[in-house]
Amino acid sequence: MDDTTRRTTIAERAARAGGELALDRFRTDIAVETKDGKTDVVTQADRDAQERVIEVVREEFPDDAIVGEEEEALKTVPEEGPAWVIDPIDGTSNFVRNVPIWATSVAAVIDGEPVAATNAMPAIDDYYVADEEETWLNGEPVSVSGREDPETCTVAPTLWWDFEQREAFATVVRAIVERFGDMRRFGCAQATLSMVADGGLDGAMSDVRPNPWDTVAGVHLVRNAGGRATDLEGERWRHDSEGLVVSNGVVHGTVLEAVRSVRQ
């Protein structure tokens, strides 16, 4: 088994293990805490799931860097060497309100570039996996949509805008509904990116600088499924880029146009 195959296997194993732990706590009477704002919530399930993910990774790759949302994990992706980017429960706001759209996300990165990723969504029994070449949903290969007409497309504003940025959020929503056939917002960035990868959505965007644990795995899924991911200038997206725009590739220009309306 080569190194990338090992990392793909461990990414899936770790995401499933963390997701199963979180699922055991889902729709139970779990205490909810807040971090930086009233809607920025965290639970002990987040912390325990992250620990479980790290345990699985460490069994095979004990010396790799860990980047993650909770506790003492690194908050930026190293530019050199191997690392793992983890979100134990992406969509905790859904999790605590008993909404089943949340994901345990694990990406393996080498020199700042993802080589393997899994988004496990155990509450709906969906598991997205990508190696260096393909993306699968529940073991079957998937690809982005082939829609060309924006008026037939569904697009999502990916990340949440804080209260002081609600004018920007309103501008993005208006830009989407003026250009595309429909809009969705799922409250889970990794789930949203996964749905672009499997063609359920045709695009997603935000002008906010995203955290790597909210995005790296999903971007890898999208690219391996034939889609495109860029920054606000249309340049290839990296973990430290400003904003994030993903699409099936065909309507990428229109998605970029919509998110740029915020800056205008």
XYZ file of C-alpha atoms in Angstrom:
264
model
C 0.000 0.000 0.000
C 1.506 3.352 -1.026
C 1.539 6.428 1.211
C -1.467 8.154 -0.387
C -3.574 5.013 -0.170
C -2.634 4.683 3.516
C -3.629 8.282 4.139
C -6.925 7.834 2.308
C -7.678 4.745 4.381
C -6.814 6.469 7.665
C -8.768 9.622 6.761
C -11.879 7.524 6.244
C -11.276 5.360 9.316
C -10.691 8.400 11.536
C -13.693 10.331 10.218
C -15.971 7.342 10.695
C -14.669 6.777 14.227
C -15.163 10.416 15.220
C -18.539 10.519 13.517
C -19.755 7.417 15.306
C -18.803 8.917 18.658
C -20.622 12.146 17.808
C -23.651 10.221 16.582
C -23.904 8.482 19.963
C -24.340 11.945 21.548
C -26.663 13.298 18.848
C -30.231 14.108 19.984
C -29.307 13.572 23.613
C -29.456 16.068 26.450
C -25.948 17.407 25.870
C -24.700 20.658 27.395
C -24.025 23.489 24.935
C -21.381 26.183 25.412
C -20.595 29.286 23.361
C -17.167 30.441 22.157
C -16.852 33.746 20.264
C -20.524 34.586 19.813
C -24.092 33.587 20.564
C -24.247 31.276 17.538
C -20.661 29.931 17.830
C -21.418 26.836 19.878
C -19.411 23.867 21.084
C -20.142 20.700 23.063
C -18.172 18.003 24.805
C -19.042 15.823 21.831
C -16.902 18.113 19.632
C -13.920 17.702 21.951
C -14.336 13.962 22.397
C -14.836 13.348 18.677
C -11.666 15.310 17.879
C -9.737 13.237 20.402
C -11.061 10.059 18.803
C -10.062 11.222 15.315
C -6.562 12.102 16.530
C -6.206 8.714 18.238
C -6.906 6.918 14.953
C -4.521 9.146 12.982
C -1.757 8.784 15.599
C -1.941 4.992 15.430
C -0.592 5.129 11.866
C 1.065 8.558 11.639
C 2.297 9.433 15.144
C 4.516 12.368 14.135
C 2.255 14.267 11.713
C 0.979 17.743 12.562
C -2.687 18.092 13.536
C -4.755 21.125 12.520
C -8.179 21.298 14.134
C -10.933 23.487 15.513
C -10.913 22.396 19.136
C -8.441 22.761 22.005
C -4.679 22.621 21.453
C -4.589 21.629 17.766
C -2.762 23.906 15.298
C -4.910 26.575 13.655
C -2.975 26.972 10.389
C -1.844 24.408 7.826
C 1.955 23.904 7.679
C 3.496 24.736 4.309
C 5.923 21.827 4.568
C 5.514 18.217 5.560
C 2.470 16.062 6.330
C -0.501 17.276 8.350
C -4.100 16.356 9.127
C -6.930 18.892 9.065
C -9.822 17.925 11.337
C -13.274 19.201 12.152
C -14.909 16.786 14.615
C -18.413 18.230 14.114
C -18.763 20.732 11.312
C -22.236 22.127 11.726
C -22.404 22.060 15.522
C -25.253 24.581 15.356
C -27.258 21.913 13.493
C -26.025 19.193 15.828
C -27.293 20.934 18.965
C -30.685 21.664 17.359
C -31.149 18.008 16.342
C -30.737 18.726 12.625
C -28.889 15.800 10.980
C -26.792 17.867 8.533
C -23.335 17.828 10.162
C -20.055 16.186 9.304
C -16.899 14.801 10.808
C -14.206 15.968 8.420
C -10.649 14.677 8.016
C -8.158 15.704 5.325
C -4.576 14.563 4.829
C -2.269 17.303 3.551
C 1.293 17.200 2.207
C 3.205 20.476 1.855
C -0.038 22.428 2.173
C -1.944 20.458 -0.497
C -4.654 17.866 0.284
C -4.029 14.327 -0.933
C -6.933 12.525 0.770
C -10.165 13.470 2.506
C -13.320 12.111 4.086
C -16.496 13.897 5.111
C -18.513 11.498 7.251
C -22.177 12.402 7.760
C -23.355 9.522 9.948
C -26.733 10.997 10.899
C -27.836 10.613 7.261
C -25.503 7.667 6.515
C -23.503 9.465 3.806
C -19.719 9.096 3.549
C -17.688 11.089 1.022
C -14.124 9.907 0.345
C -11.443 11.237 -2.004
C -7.918 10.070 -2.779
C -5.603 11.899 -5.202
C -7.814 11.216 -8.217
C -11.474 10.433 -7.511
C -14.369 11.165 -5.158
C -16.836 8.570 -3.930
C -20.120 8.744 -2.069
C -20.886 5.527 -0.187
C -18.454 3.636 -2.388
C -19.766 4.919 -5.724
C -17.840 7.478 -7.829
C -19.500 10.887 -8.097
C -18.979 13.976 -10.222
C -20.101 17.584 -10.231
C -23.192 18.576 -12.176
C -23.083 19.396 -15.874
C -25.597 22.248 -15.727
C -24.731 25.163 -17.994
C -27.710 27.494 -17.595
C -27.447 29.474 -14.336
C -31.242 29.758 -14.207
C -31.391 25.964 -13.701
C -28.660 25.952 -11.033
C -28.841 25.832 -7.234
C -26.140 27.737 -5.340
C -25.363 28.083 -1.628
C -23.805 30.804 0.511
C -21.314 28.557 2.270
C -20.104 30.199 5.466
C -21.950 32.269 8.046
C -21.549 36.036 8.219
C -21.359 37.552 11.715
C -23.995 40.010 12.902
C -21.879 43.001 11.954
C -21.610 41.571 8.414
C -25.282 40.861 7.773
C -25.437 43.501 5.036
C -22.848 41.467 3.147
C -24.875 38.298 3.702
C -28.020 39.997 2.407
C -26.102 41.195 -0.660
C -24.878 37.682 -1.428
C -28.358 36.205 -1.033
C -29.799 38.809 -3.391
C -27.003 38.186 -5.897
C -27.751 34.446 -5.862
C -31.517 34.736 -6.282
C -31.088 37.267 -9.107
C -28.724 34.985 -11.076
C -29.626 31.397 -10.273
C -32.668 29.176 -10.220
C -32.597 28.432 -6.489
C -30.614 28.837 -3.274
C -29.807 26.584 -0.312
C -28.085 27.097 3.022
C -27.350 23.988 5.088
C -25.437 25.383 8.070
C -22.511 23.027 7.458
C -19.728 24.073 5.095
C -18.328 20.579 4.592
C -21.773 19.172 3.775
C -22.305 22.004 1.291
C -18.989 21.380 -0.445
C -19.727 17.656 -0.527
C -23.025 18.365 -2.285
C -21.219 20.383 -4.942
C -18.952 17.372 -5.450
C -21.871 14.999 -6.010
C -23.881 17.409 -8.194
C -26.607 18.154 -5.671
C -25.496 21.787 -5.747
C -23.961 23.595 -8.692
C -21.936 26.116 -6.717
C -21.183 27.641 -3.334
C -19.371 30.730 -2.163
C -18.302 33.082 0.588
C -16.186 36.238 0.684
C -15.169 35.438 4.286
C -11.691 33.964 4.891
C -12.567 30.375 5.849
C -10.960 28.174 8.457
C -9.077 25.210 6.972
C -11.080 22.682 8.990
C -14.284 24.011 7.400
C -13.023 23.740 3.837
C -9.886 21.739 2.970
C -11.549 18.310 2.806
C -14.572 19.582 0.877
C -12.470 21.451 -1.664
C -10.500 18.263 -2.316
C -13.768 16.378 -2.858
C -14.976 19.018 -5.325
C -11.774 19.088 -7.369
C -11.532 15.310 -7.595
C -15.151 15.233 -8.757
C -14.330 17.534 -11.677
C -15.232 20.873 -10.111
C -13.356 24.114 -9.597
C -12.332 25.965 -6.432
C -10.892 29.494 -6.485
C -10.435 32.591 -4.400
C -12.358 35.802 -5.099
C -9.985 36.706 -7.929
C -10.520 33.416 -9.703
C -7.095 32.074 -8.729
C -6.662 28.506 -7.526
C -7.889 28.254 -3.927
C -5.475 27.419 -1.109
C -6.038 26.870 2.576
C -5.007 30.476 3.288
C -6.960 32.169 0.469
C -9.364 35.062 0.923
C -12.888 33.791 0.306
C -13.909 30.540 -1.366
C -15.810 29.963 -4.601
C -16.586 26.422 -5.802
C -18.669 25.231 -8.712
C -19.156 22.596 -11.366
C -16.703 24.655 -13.431
C -19.197 25.538 -16.140
C -20.986 28.302 -14.204
C -17.962 29.386 -12.192
C -17.850 32.849 -13.712
C -21.421 33.558 -12.676
C -20.792 32.310 -9.130
C -17.732 34.563 -8.916
C -19.801 37.478 -10.186
C -22.373 36.885 -7.456
C -19.894 36.843 -4.563
C -17.979 39.840 -5.914
C -21.141 41.900 -5.603
C -20.363 42.133 -1.878
C -17.093 43.976 -2.593
C -18.849 46.303 -5.039
